[in-house]
Coordinates of C-alpha atoms (C1' of nucleotides) in Angstrom, one line a residue:
Chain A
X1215 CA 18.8 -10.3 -29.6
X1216 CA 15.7 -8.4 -29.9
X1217 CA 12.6 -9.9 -32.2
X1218 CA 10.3 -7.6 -34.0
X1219 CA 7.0 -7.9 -35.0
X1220 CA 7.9 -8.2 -38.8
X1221 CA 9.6 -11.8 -38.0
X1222 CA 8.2 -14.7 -39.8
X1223 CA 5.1 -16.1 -38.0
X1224 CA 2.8 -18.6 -37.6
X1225 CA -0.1 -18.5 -40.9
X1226 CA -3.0 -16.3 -40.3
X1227 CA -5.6 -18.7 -39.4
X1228 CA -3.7 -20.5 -36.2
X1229 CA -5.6 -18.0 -33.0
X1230 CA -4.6 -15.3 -31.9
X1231 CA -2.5 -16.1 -28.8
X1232 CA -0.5 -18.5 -31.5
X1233 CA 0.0 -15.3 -33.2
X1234 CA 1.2 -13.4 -30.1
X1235 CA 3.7 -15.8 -28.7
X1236 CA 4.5 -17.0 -32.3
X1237 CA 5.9 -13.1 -33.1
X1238 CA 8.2 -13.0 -30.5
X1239 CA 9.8 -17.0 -30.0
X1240 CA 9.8 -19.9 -32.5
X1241 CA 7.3 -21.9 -31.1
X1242 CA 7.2 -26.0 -31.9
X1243 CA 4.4 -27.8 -33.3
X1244 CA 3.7 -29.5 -29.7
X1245 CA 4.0 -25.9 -28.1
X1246 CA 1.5 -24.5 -31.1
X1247 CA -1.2 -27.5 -30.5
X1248 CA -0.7 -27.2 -26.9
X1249 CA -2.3 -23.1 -26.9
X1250 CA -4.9 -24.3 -29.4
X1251 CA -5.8 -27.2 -27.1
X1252 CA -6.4 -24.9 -24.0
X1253 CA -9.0 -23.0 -26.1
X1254 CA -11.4 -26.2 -26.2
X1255 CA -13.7 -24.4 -23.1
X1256 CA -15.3 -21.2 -25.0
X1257 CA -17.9 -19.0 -23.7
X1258 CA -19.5 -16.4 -25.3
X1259 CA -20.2 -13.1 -23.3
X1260 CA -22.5 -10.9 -24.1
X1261 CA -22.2 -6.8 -24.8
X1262 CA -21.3 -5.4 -21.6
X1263 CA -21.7 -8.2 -19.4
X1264 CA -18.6 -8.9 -16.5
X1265 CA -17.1 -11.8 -16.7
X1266 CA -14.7 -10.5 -13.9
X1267 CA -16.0 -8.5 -10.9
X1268 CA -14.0 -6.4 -8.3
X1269 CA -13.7 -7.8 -5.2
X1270 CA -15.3 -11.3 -6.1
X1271 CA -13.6 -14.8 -6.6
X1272 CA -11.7 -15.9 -9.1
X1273 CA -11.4 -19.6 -10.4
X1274 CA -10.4 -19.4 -13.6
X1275 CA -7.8 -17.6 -16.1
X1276 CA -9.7 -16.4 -19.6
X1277 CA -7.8 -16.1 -23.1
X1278 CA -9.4 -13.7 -25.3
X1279 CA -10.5 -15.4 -28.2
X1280 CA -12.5 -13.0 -30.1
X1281 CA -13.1 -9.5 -29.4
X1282 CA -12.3 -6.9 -27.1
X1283 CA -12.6 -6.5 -23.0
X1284 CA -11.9 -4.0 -20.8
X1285 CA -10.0 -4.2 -17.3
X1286 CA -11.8 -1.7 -15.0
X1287 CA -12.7 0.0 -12.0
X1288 CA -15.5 2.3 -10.3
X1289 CA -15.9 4.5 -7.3
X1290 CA -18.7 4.6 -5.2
X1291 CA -20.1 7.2 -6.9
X1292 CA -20.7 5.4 -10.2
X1293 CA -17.5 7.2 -12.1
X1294 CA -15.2 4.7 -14.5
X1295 CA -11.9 4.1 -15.0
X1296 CA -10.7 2.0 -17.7
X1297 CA -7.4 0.3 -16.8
X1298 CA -6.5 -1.2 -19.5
X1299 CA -8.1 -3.2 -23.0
X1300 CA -7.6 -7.1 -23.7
X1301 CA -7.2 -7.7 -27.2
X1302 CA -7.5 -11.2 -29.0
X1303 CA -4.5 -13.6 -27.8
X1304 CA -4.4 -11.5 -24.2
X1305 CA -4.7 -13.3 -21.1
X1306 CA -6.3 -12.4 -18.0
X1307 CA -5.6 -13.5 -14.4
X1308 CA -2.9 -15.1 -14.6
X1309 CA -2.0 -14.3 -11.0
X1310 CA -5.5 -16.7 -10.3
X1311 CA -3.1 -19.0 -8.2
X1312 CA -1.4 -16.4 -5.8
X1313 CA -4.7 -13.9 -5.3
X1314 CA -8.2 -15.3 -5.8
X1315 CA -10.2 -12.2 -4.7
X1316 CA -10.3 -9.9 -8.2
X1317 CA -9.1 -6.2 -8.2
X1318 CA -10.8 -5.2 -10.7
X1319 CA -14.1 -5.2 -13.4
X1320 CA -13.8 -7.2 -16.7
X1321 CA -16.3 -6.9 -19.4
X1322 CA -16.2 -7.1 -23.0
X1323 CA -17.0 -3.9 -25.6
X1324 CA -19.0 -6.0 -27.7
X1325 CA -19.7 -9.3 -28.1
X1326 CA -16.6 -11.5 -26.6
X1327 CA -15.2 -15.2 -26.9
X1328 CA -13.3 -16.3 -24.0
X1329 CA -11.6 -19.3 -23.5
X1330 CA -11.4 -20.3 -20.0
X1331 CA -8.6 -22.2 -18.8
X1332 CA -8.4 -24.2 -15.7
X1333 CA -5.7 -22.6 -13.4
X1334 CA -3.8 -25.8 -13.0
X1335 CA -3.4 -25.9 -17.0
X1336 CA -1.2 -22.8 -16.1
X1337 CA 0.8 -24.8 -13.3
X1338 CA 1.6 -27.1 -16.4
X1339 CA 2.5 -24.8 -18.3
X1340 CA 5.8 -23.7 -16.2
X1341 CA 6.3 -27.1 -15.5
X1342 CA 6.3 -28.8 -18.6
X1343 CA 6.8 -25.8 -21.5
X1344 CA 9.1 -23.7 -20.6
X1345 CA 9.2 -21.6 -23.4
X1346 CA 5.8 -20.8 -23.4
X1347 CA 6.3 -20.1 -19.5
X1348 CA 8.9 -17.4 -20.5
X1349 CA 6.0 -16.0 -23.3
X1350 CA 3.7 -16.0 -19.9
X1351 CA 6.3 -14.1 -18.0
X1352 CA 6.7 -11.6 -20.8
X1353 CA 3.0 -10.9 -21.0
X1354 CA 2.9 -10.5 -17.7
X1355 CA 5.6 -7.9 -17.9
X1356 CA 4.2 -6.5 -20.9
X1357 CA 1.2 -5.8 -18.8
X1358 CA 2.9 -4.4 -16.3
X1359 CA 4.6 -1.8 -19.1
X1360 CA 1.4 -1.2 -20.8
X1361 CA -0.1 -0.2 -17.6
X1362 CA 2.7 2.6 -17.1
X1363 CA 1.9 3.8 -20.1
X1364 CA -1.5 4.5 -19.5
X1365 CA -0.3 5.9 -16.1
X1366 CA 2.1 8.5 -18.0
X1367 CA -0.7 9.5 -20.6
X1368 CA -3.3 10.2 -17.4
X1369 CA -0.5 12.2 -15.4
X1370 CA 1.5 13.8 -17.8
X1371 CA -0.4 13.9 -21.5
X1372 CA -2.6 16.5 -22.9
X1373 CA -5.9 15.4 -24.3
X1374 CA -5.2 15.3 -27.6
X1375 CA -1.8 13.6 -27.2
X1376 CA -3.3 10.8 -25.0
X1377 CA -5.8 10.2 -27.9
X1378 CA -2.8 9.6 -30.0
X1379 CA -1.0 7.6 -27.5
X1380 CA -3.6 5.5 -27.1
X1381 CA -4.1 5.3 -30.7
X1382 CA -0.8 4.1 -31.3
X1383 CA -0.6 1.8 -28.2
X1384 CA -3.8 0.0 -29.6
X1385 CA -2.0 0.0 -33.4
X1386 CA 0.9 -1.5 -32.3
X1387 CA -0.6 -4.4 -30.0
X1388 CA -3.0 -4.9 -33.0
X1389 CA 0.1 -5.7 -35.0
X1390 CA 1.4 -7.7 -33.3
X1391 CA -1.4 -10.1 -33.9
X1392 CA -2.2 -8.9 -37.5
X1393 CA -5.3 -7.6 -36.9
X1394 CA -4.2 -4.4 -38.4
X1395 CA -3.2 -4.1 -42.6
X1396 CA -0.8 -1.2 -41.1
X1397 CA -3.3 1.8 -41.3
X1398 CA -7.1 0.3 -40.6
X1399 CA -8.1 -0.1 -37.1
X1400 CA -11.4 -2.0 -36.1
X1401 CA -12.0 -0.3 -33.0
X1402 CA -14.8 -1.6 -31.1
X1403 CA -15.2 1.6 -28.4
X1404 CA -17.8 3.8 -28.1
X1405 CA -16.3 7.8 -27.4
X1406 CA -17.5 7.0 -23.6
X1407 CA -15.5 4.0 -23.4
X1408 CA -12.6 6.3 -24.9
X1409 CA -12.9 8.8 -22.7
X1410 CA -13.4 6.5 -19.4
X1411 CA -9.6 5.4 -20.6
X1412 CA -8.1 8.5 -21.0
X1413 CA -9.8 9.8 -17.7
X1414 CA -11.7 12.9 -20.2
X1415 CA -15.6 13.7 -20.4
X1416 CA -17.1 12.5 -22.9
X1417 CA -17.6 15.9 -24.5
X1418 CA -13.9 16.5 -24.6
X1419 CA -12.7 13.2 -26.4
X1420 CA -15.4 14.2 -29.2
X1421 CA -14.1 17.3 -29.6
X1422 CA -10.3 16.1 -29.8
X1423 CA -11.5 13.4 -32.4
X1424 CA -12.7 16.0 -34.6
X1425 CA -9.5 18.1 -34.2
X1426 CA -7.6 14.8 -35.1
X1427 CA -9.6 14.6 -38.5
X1428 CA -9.5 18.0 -38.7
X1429 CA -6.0 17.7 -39.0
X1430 CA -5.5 14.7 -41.5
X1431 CA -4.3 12.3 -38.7
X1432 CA -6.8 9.8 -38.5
X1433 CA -10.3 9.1 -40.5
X1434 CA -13.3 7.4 -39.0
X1435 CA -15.4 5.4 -40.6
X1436 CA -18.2 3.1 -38.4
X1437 CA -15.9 1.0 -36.1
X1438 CA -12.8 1.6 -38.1
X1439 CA -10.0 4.3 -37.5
X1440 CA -7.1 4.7 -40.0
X1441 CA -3.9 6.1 -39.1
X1442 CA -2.8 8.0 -41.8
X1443 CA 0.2 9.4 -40.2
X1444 CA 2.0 7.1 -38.0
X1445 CA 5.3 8.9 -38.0
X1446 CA 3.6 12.5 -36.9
X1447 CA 1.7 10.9 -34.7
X1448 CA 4.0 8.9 -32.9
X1449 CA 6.2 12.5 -32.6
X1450 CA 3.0 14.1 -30.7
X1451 CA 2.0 12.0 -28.6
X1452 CA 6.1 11.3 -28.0
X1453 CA 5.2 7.5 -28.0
X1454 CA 7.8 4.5 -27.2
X1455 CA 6.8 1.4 -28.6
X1456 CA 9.9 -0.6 -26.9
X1457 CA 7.9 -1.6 -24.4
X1458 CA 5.2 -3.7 -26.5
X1459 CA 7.4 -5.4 -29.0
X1460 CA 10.7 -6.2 -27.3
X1461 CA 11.6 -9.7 -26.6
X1462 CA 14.7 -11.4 -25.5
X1463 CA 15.6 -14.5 -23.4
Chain B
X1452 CA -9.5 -17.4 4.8
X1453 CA -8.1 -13.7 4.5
X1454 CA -5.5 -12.4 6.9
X1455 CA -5.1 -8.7 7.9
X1456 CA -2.4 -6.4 9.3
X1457 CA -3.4 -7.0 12.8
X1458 CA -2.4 -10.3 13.1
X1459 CA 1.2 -11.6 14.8
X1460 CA 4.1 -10.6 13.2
X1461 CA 7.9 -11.2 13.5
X1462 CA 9.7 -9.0 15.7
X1463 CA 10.6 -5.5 15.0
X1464 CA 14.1 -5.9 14.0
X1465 CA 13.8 -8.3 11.3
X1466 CA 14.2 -6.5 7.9
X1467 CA 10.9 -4.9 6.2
X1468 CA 10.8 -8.2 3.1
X1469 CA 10.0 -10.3 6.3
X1470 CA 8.0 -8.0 8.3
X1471 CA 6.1 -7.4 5.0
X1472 CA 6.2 -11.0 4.1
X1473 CA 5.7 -12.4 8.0
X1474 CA 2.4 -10.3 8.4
X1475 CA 0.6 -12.4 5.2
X1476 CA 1.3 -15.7 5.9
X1477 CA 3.6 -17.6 9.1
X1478 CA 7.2 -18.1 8.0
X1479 CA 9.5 -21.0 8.9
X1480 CA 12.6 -20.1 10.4
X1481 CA 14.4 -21.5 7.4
X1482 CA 12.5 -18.8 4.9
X1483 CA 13.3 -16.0 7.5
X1484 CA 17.1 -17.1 7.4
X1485 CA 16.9 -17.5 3.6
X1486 CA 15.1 -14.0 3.2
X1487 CA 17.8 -12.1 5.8
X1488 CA 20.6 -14.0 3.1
X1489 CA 19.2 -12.5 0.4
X1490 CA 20.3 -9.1 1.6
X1491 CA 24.1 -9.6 2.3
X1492 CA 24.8 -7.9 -1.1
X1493 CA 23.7 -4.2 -0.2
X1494 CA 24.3 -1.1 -2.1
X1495 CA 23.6 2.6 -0.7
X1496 CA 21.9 4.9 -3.6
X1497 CA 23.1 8.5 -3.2
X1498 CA 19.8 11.0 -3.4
X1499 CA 18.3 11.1 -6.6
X1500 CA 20.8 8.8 -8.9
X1501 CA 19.2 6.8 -10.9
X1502 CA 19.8 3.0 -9.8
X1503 CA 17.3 1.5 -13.0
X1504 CA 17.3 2.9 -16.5
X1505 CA 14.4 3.0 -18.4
X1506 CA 15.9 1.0 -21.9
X1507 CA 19.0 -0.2 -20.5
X1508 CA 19.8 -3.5 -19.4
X1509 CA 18.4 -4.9 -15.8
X1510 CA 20.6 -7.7 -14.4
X1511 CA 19.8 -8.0 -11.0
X1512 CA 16.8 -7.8 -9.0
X1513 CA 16.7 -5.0 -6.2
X1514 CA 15.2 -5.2 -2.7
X1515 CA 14.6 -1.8 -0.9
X1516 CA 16.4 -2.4 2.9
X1517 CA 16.0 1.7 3.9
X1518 CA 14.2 4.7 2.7
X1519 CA 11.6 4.8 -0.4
X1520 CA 12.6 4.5 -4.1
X1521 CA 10.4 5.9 -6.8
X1522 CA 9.6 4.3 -10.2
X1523 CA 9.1 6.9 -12.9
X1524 CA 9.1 7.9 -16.7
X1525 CA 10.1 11.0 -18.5
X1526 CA 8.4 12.0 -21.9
X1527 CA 10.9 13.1 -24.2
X1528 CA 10.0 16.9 -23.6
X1529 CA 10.9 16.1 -20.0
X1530 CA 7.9 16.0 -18.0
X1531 CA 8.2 13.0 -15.4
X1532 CA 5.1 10.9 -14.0
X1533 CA 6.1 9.2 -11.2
X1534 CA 4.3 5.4 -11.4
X1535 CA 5.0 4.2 -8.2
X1536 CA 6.7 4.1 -4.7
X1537 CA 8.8 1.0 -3.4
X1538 CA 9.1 1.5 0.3
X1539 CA 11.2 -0.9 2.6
X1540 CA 10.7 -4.5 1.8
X1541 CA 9.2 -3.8 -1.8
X1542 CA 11.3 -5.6 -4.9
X1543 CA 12.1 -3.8 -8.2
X1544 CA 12.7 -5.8 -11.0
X1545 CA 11.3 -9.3 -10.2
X1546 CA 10.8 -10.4 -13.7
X1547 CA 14.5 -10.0 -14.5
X1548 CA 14.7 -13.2 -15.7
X1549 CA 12.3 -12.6 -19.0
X1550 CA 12.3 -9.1 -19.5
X1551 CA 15.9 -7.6 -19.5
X1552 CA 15.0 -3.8 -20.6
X1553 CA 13.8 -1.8 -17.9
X1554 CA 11.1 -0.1 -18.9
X1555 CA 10.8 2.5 -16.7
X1556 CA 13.4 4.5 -14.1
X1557 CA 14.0 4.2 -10.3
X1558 CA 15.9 6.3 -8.2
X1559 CA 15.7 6.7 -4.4
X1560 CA 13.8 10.0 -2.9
X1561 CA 16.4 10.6 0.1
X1562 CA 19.3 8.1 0.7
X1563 CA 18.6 4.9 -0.2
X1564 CA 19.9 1.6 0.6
X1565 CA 19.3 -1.6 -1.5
X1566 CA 20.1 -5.3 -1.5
X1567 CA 21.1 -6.5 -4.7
X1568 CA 19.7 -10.3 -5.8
X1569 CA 21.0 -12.2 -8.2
X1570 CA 18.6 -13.3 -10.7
X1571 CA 19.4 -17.1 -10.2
X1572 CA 18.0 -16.7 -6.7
X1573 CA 14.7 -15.5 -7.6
X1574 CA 15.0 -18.8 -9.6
X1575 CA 16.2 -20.6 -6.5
X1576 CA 13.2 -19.4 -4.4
X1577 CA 10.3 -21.2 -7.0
X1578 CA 12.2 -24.1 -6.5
X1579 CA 12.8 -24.6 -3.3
X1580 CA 10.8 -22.1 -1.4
X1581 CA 6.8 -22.6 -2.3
X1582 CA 6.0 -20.2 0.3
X1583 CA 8.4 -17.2 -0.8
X1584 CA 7.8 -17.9 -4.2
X1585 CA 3.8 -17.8 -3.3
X1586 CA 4.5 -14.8 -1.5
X1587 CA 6.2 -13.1 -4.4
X1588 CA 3.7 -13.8 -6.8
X1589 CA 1.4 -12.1 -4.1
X1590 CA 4.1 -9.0 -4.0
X1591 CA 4.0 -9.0 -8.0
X1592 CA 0.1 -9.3 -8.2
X1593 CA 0.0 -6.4 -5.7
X1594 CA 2.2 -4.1 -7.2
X1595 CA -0.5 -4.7 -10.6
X1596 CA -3.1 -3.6 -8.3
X1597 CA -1.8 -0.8 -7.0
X1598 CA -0.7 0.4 -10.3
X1599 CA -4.2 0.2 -11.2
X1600 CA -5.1 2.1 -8.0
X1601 CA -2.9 4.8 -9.8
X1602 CA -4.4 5.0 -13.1
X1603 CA -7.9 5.6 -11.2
X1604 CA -6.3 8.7 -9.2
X1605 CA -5.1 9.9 -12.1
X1606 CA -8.2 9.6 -14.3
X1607 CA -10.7 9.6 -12.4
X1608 CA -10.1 11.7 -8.8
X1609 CA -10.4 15.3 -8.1
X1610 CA -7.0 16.9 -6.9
X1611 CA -7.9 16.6 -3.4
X1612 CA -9.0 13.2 -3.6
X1613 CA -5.9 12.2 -5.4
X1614 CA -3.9 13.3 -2.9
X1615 CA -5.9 11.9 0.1
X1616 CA -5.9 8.4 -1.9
X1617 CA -2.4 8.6 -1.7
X1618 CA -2.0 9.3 1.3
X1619 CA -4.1 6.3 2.0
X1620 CA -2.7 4.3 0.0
X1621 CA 1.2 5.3 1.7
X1622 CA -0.8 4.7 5.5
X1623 CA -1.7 1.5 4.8
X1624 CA 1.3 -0.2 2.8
X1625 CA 3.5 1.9 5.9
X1626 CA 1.6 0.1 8.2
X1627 CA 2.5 -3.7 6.6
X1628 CA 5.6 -3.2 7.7
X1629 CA 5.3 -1.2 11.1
X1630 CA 6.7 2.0 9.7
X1631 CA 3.5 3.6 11.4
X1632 CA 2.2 4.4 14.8
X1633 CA -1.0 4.3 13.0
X1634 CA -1.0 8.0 12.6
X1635 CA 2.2 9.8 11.6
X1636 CA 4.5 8.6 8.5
X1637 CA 7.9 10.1 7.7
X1638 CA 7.4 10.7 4.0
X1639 CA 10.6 11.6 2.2
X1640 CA 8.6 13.2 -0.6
X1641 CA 8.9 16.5 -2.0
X1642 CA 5.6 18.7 -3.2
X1643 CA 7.3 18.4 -6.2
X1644 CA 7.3 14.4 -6.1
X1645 CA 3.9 14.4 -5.1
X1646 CA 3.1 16.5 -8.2
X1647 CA 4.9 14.5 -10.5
X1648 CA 2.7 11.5 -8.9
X1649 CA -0.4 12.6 -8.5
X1650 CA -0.1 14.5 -12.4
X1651 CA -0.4 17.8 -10.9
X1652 CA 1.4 20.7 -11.0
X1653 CA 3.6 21.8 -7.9
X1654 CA 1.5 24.7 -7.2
X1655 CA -2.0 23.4 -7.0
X1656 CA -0.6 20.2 -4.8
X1657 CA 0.9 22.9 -2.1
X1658 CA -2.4 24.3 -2.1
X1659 CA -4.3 21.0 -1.6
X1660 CA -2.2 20.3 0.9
X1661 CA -3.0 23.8 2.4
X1662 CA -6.5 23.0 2.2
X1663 CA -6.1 19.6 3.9
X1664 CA -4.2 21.0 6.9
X1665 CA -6.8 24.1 7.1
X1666 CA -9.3 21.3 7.4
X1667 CA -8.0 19.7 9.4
X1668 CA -7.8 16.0 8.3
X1669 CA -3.7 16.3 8.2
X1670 CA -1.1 17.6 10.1
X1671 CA 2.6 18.2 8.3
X1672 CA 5.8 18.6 10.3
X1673 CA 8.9 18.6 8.4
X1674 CA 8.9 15.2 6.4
X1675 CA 6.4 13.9 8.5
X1676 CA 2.5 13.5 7.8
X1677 CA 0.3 13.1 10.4
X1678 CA -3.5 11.8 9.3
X1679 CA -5.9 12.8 11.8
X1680 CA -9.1 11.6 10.6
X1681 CA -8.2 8.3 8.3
X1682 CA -12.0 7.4 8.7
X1683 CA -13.4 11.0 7.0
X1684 CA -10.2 11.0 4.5
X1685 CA -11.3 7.1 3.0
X1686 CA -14.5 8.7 2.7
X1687 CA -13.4 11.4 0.9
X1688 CA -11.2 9.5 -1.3
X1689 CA -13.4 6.6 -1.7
X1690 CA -10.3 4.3 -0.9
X1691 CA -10.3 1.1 -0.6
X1692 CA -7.6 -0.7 1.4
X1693 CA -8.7 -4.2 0.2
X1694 CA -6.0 -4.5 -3.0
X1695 CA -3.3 -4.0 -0.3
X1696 CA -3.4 -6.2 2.2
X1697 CA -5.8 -8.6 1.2
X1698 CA -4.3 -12.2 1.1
X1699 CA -5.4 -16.2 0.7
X1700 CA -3.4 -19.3 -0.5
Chain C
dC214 C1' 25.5 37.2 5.7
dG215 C1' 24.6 35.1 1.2
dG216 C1' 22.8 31.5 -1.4
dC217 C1' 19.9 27.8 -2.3
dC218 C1' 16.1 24.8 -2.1
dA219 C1' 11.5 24.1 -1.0
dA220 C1' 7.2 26.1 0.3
dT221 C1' 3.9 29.6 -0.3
dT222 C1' 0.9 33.1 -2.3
dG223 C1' -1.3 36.1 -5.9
dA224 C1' -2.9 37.0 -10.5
dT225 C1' -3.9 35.5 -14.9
dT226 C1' -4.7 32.1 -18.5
dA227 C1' -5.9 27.9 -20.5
dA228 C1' -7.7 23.3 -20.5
dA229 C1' -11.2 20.5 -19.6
dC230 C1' -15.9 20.0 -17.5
dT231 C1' -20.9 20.5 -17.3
dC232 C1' -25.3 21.4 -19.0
dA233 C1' -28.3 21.5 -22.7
dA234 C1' -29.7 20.8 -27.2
dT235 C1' -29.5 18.9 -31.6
dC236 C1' -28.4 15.6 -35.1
dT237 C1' -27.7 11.0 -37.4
dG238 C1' -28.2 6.3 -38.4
dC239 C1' -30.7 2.4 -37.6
dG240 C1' -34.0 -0.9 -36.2
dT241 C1' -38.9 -1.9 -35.0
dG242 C1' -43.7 -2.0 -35.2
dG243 C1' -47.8 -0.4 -37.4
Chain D
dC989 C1' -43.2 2.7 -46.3
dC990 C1' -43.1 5.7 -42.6
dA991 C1' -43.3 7.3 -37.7
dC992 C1' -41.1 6.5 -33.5
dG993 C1' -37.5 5.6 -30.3
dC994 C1' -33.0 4.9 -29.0
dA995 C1' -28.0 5.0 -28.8
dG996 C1' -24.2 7.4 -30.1
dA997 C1' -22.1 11.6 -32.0
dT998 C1' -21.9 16.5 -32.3
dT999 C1' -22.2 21.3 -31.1
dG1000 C1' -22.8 25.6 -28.4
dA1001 C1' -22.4 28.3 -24.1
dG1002 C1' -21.0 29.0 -19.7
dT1003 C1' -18.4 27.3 -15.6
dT1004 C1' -14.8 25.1 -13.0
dT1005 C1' -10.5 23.2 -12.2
dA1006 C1' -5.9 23.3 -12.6
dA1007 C1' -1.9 25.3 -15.1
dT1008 C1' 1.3 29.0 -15.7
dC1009 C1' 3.8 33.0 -14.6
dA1010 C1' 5.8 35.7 -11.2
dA1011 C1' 7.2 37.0 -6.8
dT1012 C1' 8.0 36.3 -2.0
dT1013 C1' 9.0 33.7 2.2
dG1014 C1' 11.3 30.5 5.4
dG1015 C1' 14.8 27.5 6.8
dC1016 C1' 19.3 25.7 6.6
dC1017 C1' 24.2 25.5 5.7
dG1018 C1' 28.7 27.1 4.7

DNA sequence: CGGCCAATTGATTAAACTCAATCTGCGTGG
DNA sequence: CCACGCAGATTGAGTTTAATCAATTGGCCG
């Protein structure tokens, strides 16, 4: 059967990776203090700072705890491409057991919580919670969807209907861990950081915001974005949101 | 301690999943017995047919044995962006066992043979085989990092480069499993296919290609590629081969 | 020989980039 | 309280890259 995002879940003040996992399987109590109880190691990065670097060794898997990062990578000469964004409840390196040596740059946009977690905590995981070691696996996949999509809006979208992609991509993984009312985004990126996703100048993504006001799809106020068309939006941009909600075991 | 291309490798006639397997880390004789059984199921792929749906139901896990498959994904106006290649050895569909919709489509470029795998064996191999399963997890953490390898070509390289990148990229993972003299590839690929990768249209690809031959730095006969300067075309490209062949336990 | 698929080329248009200012909000020091 | 500086956003103008449209060519097969 297939689990939506408008399930019952956990209450609003378990974290976020509770609120992930909770939205797609019935978690126990055990499993639910187990996930809190790997978030006793936080660190707090600062603006802009990696916590992951290309090419260097990994040690450790981090859970987003607050905040968002970016997954990255630069060329020689200094240009950026954004991979892919770590919201709250997202986990990265998981792989830290199979390949220690990093592929890419992580940072946070803003200030960042992380909680790190030892990688044999993850060993434990898929020995002794197996349900939560399925919700691994589907993140994992997830990932792996997500980063298709961004592949499909660089190829094959136009400028404006990557904005919108991207948009609704962010809307619908913001969901998923209620950090959306249904309309208001807080979107911690600067219009670089937009456009080093959607592989644009910087120039260009400005202009396609203003087009998007222009036109009554979103409004912009300080950090926040609301989408005040979903529907015509998701039409534009010709956006599948299968891939970030489905579950089944 | 990393091991590279270059080191010993099972004979030539084993099948590419051990040739590609065999040149990371040594492999008993019981994992290369256990690896050939895997492929007693096999299933030839006419040109083109779709052999993975994107929304339908996966349930089995596919092993390319000859010629190259593509992943890919249509918009709904029916532009395609091609997301990735599987070559010989490469394995579609790994995380069968937690994620039953495909979310993307594969077809074969050419004829294509596969060897279809049971889900329960993939199971079987974390089990009983640390060293498969290790090298899986390697294959699955690989396939991330090229994937990100993709999204920077797309968002973030020049035509030209994009296309020397990919070349690269095809040399190299070629070369893992001695489909290479070290300078020409047989590559099944259409200009159309490369367009559809590299999120170009067909027109401007022949004429990169043009440009490449006219400079010299490739030579094309027929389906096969000949790269005659790899050093001046990393350059170029600003590739980097680490992500590919890169591995430690 | 005809038909078809893939490659190639030319001409034109459109999308997106670059360069160069300017503007706005905000915090800081005097 | 205001001048200054800075980061981020915005706008204009001109250029470049790549797309589109439209033929034409070449090879291969029946």
């Amino acid at each position: 059967m297939t689990s939506i995002v408008t399930d019952i879940r956990p209450p609003v003040d378990s974290s976020a990776v509770v609120r992930k996992l909770g939205a797609l399987t019935l978690l126990s109590e055990t499993e639910i203090d187990f996930l809190e109880g790997l978030q006793n190691n936080k660190v707090e990065v600062p603006d802009g700072v990696d916590f992951i670097t290309d090419g260097s060794d990994m040690n450790a898997t981090y859970l987003v705890t607050k905040g968002w990062a970016i997954r990255y990578s630069l060329t020689e000469d200094g240009r950026r491409q954004i991979l892919s964004f770590a919201l709250p409840g997202d986990i990265l390196g998981l792989h830290v057991n199979f390949r220690r040596t990093a592929t890419y740059h992580a940072a946070g946009l803003s200030q960042l919580e992380l909680a790190v977690i030892e990688p044999l905590r993850i060993v434990e995981i898929s020995q002794n919670y197996p349900v939560l070691a399925a919700g691994l696996s589907w993140c994992t996949a997830r990932e792996f969807a997500i980063l298709g999509d961004q592949a499909v809006r660089l190829g094959r979208l136009s400028a404006y209907e990557r904005l919108a992609h991207l948009l609704l991509e962010l809307w619908h993984r913001l969901r998923l861990i209620s950090e959306t009312d249904g309309k208001w985004l807080e979107v911690p990126m600067r219009q670089t950081d937009i456009a080093d996703t959607l592989g644009l100048s910087l120039v260009h993504v400005n202009r396609q915001l203003r087009r998007m006001q222009s036109e009554d799809l979103i409004t912009v106020e300080k950090d926040w974005i609301r989408l005040n068309d979903v529907k015509k939006m998701i039409a534009l941009a010709s956006f599948d949101s299968k891939h970030l909600s489905e579950f089944r075991l």
